[in-house]
PDB file of C-alpha atoms in Angstrom:
ATOM      1  CA  MET A   1    -119.563   3.279 123.439  1.00 90.00           C
ATOM      2  CA  MET A   2    -118.794   5.131 126.669  1.00 97.00           C
ATOM      3  CA  THR A   3    -121.407   6.461 129.075  1.00 97.00           C
ATOM      4  CA  LYS A   4    -120.239   9.810 130.421  1.00 97.00           C
ATOM      5  CA  LEU A   5    -123.335  10.519 132.526  1.00 96.00           C
ATOM      6  CA  HIS A   6    -126.083   8.141 133.595  1.00 96.00           C
ATOM      7  CA  SER A   7    -128.851   9.609 135.698  1.00 97.00           C
ATOM      8  CA  THR A   8    -132.523   9.151 136.521  1.00 97.00           C
ATOM      9  CA  VAL A   9    -135.141  11.917 136.438  1.00 98.00           C
ATOM     10  CA  THR A  10    -136.673  12.425 139.870  1.00 97.00           C
ATOM     11  CA  SER A  11    -139.056  15.306 139.102  1.00 97.00           C
ATOM     12  CA  ILE A  12    -140.182  17.674 136.348  1.00 97.00           C
ATOM     13  CA  GLY A  13    -140.772  21.320 137.226  1.00 96.00           C
ATOM     14  CA  ALA A  14    -144.238  22.708 136.513  1.00 95.00           C
ATOM     15  CA  GLU A  15    -142.830  25.339 134.132  1.00 95.00           C
ATOM     16  CA  CYS A  16    -140.687  22.976 132.019  1.00 96.00           C
ATOM     17  CA  GLU A  17    -143.433  22.699 129.389  1.00 94.00           C
ATOM     18  CA  LEU A  18    -143.063  26.424 128.659  1.00 94.00           C
ATOM     19  CA  PHE A  19    -139.489  25.848 127.500  1.00 94.00           C
ATOM     20  CA  LEU A  20    -140.523  23.285 124.888  1.00 92.00           C
ATOM     21  CA  GLN A  21    -141.563  26.165 122.606  1.00 90.00           C
ATOM     22  CA  GLU A  22    -138.008  27.529 122.954  1.00 93.00           C
ATOM     23  CA  LYS A  23    -136.565  24.055 122.149  1.00 96.00           C
ATOM     24  CA  MET A  24    -134.917  24.182 125.555  1.00 97.00           C
ATOM     25  CA  MET A  25    -134.494  21.869 128.553  1.00 97.00           C
ATOM     26  CA  ILE A  26    -132.889  22.882 131.853  1.00 97.00           C
ATOM     27  CA  LEU A  27    -131.297  20.086 133.859  1.00 97.00           C
ATOM     28  CA  PHE A  28    -130.437  20.325 137.575  1.00 96.00           C
ATOM     29  CA  HIS A  29    -129.321  17.864 140.260  1.00 96.00           C
ATOM     30  CA  GLU A  30    -131.701  17.131 143.159  1.00 96.00           C
ATOM     31  CA  ASP A  31    -130.078  19.749 145.400  1.00 93.00           C
ATOM     32  CA  VAL A  32    -131.287  22.484 143.022  1.00 92.00           C
ATOM     33  CA  PRO A  33    -132.326  25.691 144.834  1.00 90.00           C
ATOM     34  CA  LYS A  34    -136.070  25.695 145.500  1.00 90.00           C
ATOM     35  CA  GLU A  35    -136.661  28.792 143.330  1.00 90.00           C
ATOM     36  CA  LEU A  36    -135.213  26.969 140.274  1.00 94.00           C
ATOM     37  CA  LYS A  37    -136.989  23.645 140.773  1.00 95.00           C
ATOM     38  CA  GLU A  38    -140.093  24.793 138.857  1.00 96.00           C
ATOM     39  CA  ILE A  39    -138.118  25.304 135.632  1.00 96.00           C
ATOM     40  CA  ALA A  40    -135.910  22.222 135.910  1.00 97.00           C
ATOM     41  CA  VAL A  41    -135.786  18.596 134.929  1.00 97.00           C
ATOM     42  CA  VAL A  42    -134.364  17.295 138.207  1.00 98.00           C
ATOM     43  CA  HIS A  43    -132.085  14.242 138.240  1.00 97.00           C
ATOM     44  CA  ASN A  44    -130.100  12.247 140.791  1.00 97.00           C
ATOM     45  CA  ASN A  45    -126.503  11.909 139.519  1.00 94.00           C
ATOM     46  CA  ARG A  46    -123.833  14.456 138.653  1.00 86.00           C
ATOM     47  CA  ASP A  47    -120.919  12.010 138.535  1.00 90.00           C
ATOM     48  CA  ILE A  48    -119.598  12.658 135.037  1.00 93.00           C
ATOM     49  CA  LYS A  49    -117.024  10.116 133.848  1.00 95.00           C
ATOM     50  CA  ASP A  50    -115.507  12.397 131.177  1.00 96.00           C
ATOM     51  CA  ASP A  51    -116.101  15.848 129.681  1.00 97.00           C
ATOM     52  CA  VAL A  52    -119.093  16.165 127.389  1.00 98.00           C
ATOM     53  CA  ALA A  53    -118.010  17.118 123.863  1.00 98.00           C
ATOM     54  CA  ALA A  54    -119.466  17.845 120.431  1.00 98.00           C
ATOM     55  CA  GLY A  55    -120.180  14.523 118.745  1.00 98.00           C
ATOM     56  CA  ASP A  56    -121.516  12.913 121.939  1.00 98.00           C
ATOM     57  CA  PHE A  57    -125.206  12.074 122.291  1.00 98.00           C
ATOM     58  CA  LEU A  58    -127.829  12.998 124.859  1.00 98.00           C
ATOM     59  CA  VAL A  59    -130.127  10.020 125.341  1.00 97.00           C
ATOM     60  CA  ILE A  60    -133.590  10.517 126.841  1.00 96.00           C
ATOM     61  CA  GLY A  61    -135.419   7.211 127.090  1.00 90.00           C
ATOM     62  CA  ASP A  62    -135.133   5.693 123.608  1.00 91.00           C
ATOM     63  CA  GLU A  63    -134.325   8.949 121.774  1.00 95.00           C
ATOM     64  CA  ARG A  64    -130.799  10.100 120.870  1.00 97.00           C
ATOM     65  CA  TYR A  65    -129.822  13.696 120.136  1.00 98.00           C
ATOM     66  CA  GLU A  66    -126.408  14.610 118.768  1.00 98.00           C
ATOM     67  CA  ILE A  67    -124.514  17.243 120.740  1.00 98.00           C
ATOM     68  CA  LEU A  68    -123.189  19.931 118.374  1.00 98.00           C
ATOM     69  CA  PHE A  69    -121.676  22.427 120.822  1.00 98.00           C
ATOM     70  CA  VAL A  70    -120.600  22.441 124.471  1.00 98.00           C
ATOM     71  CA  GLY A  71    -120.034  25.830 126.107  1.00 97.00           C
ATOM     72  CA  SER A  72    -116.773  26.491 127.968  1.00 97.00           C
ATOM     73  CA  LYS A  73    -118.489  26.327 131.397  1.00 97.00           C
ATOM     74  CA  ALA A  74    -120.965  23.488 130.677  1.00 97.00           C
ATOM     75  CA  ASN A  75    -118.831  20.622 131.991  1.00 97.00           C
ATOM     76  CA  GLU A  76    -117.988  22.591 135.134  1.00 96.00           C
ATOM     77  CA  THR A  77    -121.648  23.305 135.941  1.00 95.00           C
ATOM     78  CA  LEU A  78    -122.621  19.701 135.168  1.00 95.00           C
ATOM     79  CA  ARG A  79    -120.046  18.466 137.675  1.00 94.00           C
ATOM     80  CA  GLU A  80    -120.723  21.046 140.384  1.00 93.00           C
ATOM     81  CA  LEU A  81    -124.484  21.521 140.131  1.00 93.00           C
ATOM     82  CA  GLY A  82    -125.668  18.718 137.859  1.00 95.00           C
ATOM     83  CA  HIS A  83    -126.826  21.635 135.709  1.00 95.00           C
ATOM     84  CA  ALA A  84    -126.904  22.262 131.995  1.00 95.00           C
ATOM     85  CA  THR A  85    -129.159  24.133 129.618  1.00 97.00           C
ATOM     86  CA  PHE A  86    -129.819  22.102 126.477  1.00 97.00           C
ATOM     87  CA  PHE A  87    -130.959  23.811 123.260  1.00 97.00           C
ATOM     88  CA  PHE A  88    -132.337  21.575 120.516  1.00 97.00           C
ATOM     89  CA  ASN A  89    -131.659  24.271 117.915  1.00 97.00           C
ATOM     90  CA  GLY A  90    -129.101  22.845 115.478  1.00 98.00           C
ATOM     91  CA  GLU A  91    -126.547  25.531 116.397  1.00 97.00           C
ATOM     92  CA  SER A  92    -122.812  24.897 116.628  1.00 96.00           C
ATOM     93  CA  SER A  93    -122.092  27.901 118.858  1.00 95.00           C
ATOM     94  CA  SER A  94    -123.669  29.921 121.660  1.00 94.00           C
ATOM     95  CA  ASP A  95    -122.919  33.202 123.401  1.00 93.00           C
ATOM     96  CA  LEU A  96    -123.649  31.632 126.791  1.00 93.00           C
ATOM     97  CA  PRO A  97    -120.802  29.483 128.169  1.00 95.00           C
ATOM     98  CA  GLY A  98    -123.100  27.082 130.054  1.00 94.00           C
ATOM     99  CA  ASN A  99    -125.167  26.044 127.041  1.00 97.00           C
ATOM    100  CA  ILE A 100    -125.118  22.717 125.246  1.00 98.00           C
ATOM    101  CA  CYS A 101    -126.566  22.815 121.720  1.00 98.00           C
ATOM    102  CA  LEU A 102    -128.011  19.742 120.038  1.00 98.00           C
ATOM    103  CA  GLU A 103    -129.385  18.833 116.662  1.00 98.00           C
ATOM    104  CA  ASP A 104    -132.642  20.551 115.703  1.00 97.00           C
ATOM    105  CA  LYS A 105    -134.956  17.627 116.299  1.00 93.00           C
ATOM    106  CA  ALA A 106    -138.341  17.416 118.003  1.00 91.00           C
ATOM    107  CA  PHE A 107    -138.024  16.324 121.613  1.00 91.00           C
ATOM    108  CA  ALA A 108    -140.259  15.578 124.547  1.00 91.00           C
ATOM    109  CA  LEU A 109    -139.469  16.179 128.178  1.00 93.00           C
ATOM    110  CA  PRO A 110    -138.380  13.071 130.022  1.00 96.00           C
ATOM    111  CA  LYS A 111    -140.766  11.506 132.486  1.00 95.00           C
ATOM    112  CA  GLU A 112    -140.148  10.831 136.160  1.00 96.00           C
ATOM    113  CA  ASN A 113    -137.959   7.727 136.651  1.00 97.00           C
ATOM    114  CA  GLU A 114    -136.792   7.889 133.035  1.00 97.00           C
ATOM    115  CA  GLU A 115    -133.065   7.585 132.410  1.00 96.00           C
ATOM    116  CA  ILE A 116    -130.951  10.351 130.911  1.00 96.00           C
ATOM    117  CA  LYS A 117    -127.517   9.535 129.537  1.00 97.00           C
ATOM    118  CA  ILE A 118    -124.727  11.306 127.744  1.00 97.00           C
ATOM    119  CA  ILE A 119    -122.755   8.864 125.643  1.00 98.00           C
ATOM    120  CA  ALA A 120    -119.748   8.916 123.339  1.00 97.00           C
ATOM    121  CA  VAL A 121    -119.923   6.515 120.405  1.00 88.00           C
TER     122      VAL A 121
END
């Protein structure tokens, strides 16, 4: 097992709950612009060890979610901005190049100080 990203949640934007209905979570590094902080799960590490790929897993606390699709710009924005938009929709494609699609499985937002990881198994 290889950990590609290991980060800790430092804050949860007030509007993140609204995206649960859309099966969506927006991740940003701590230097996120102020106007985006309200919609973001903010974390403290954007040092990615290797590109995220389909077949990897997003781990939030004790829950694992299989990654089914990684948009062509997703790894770039993860490295530069610590940003990705995760859709828990079971899709294996997306029109938006920054999206990461995961298995269609119920999820809860992480809590402050909870770890987020992306792993390859």
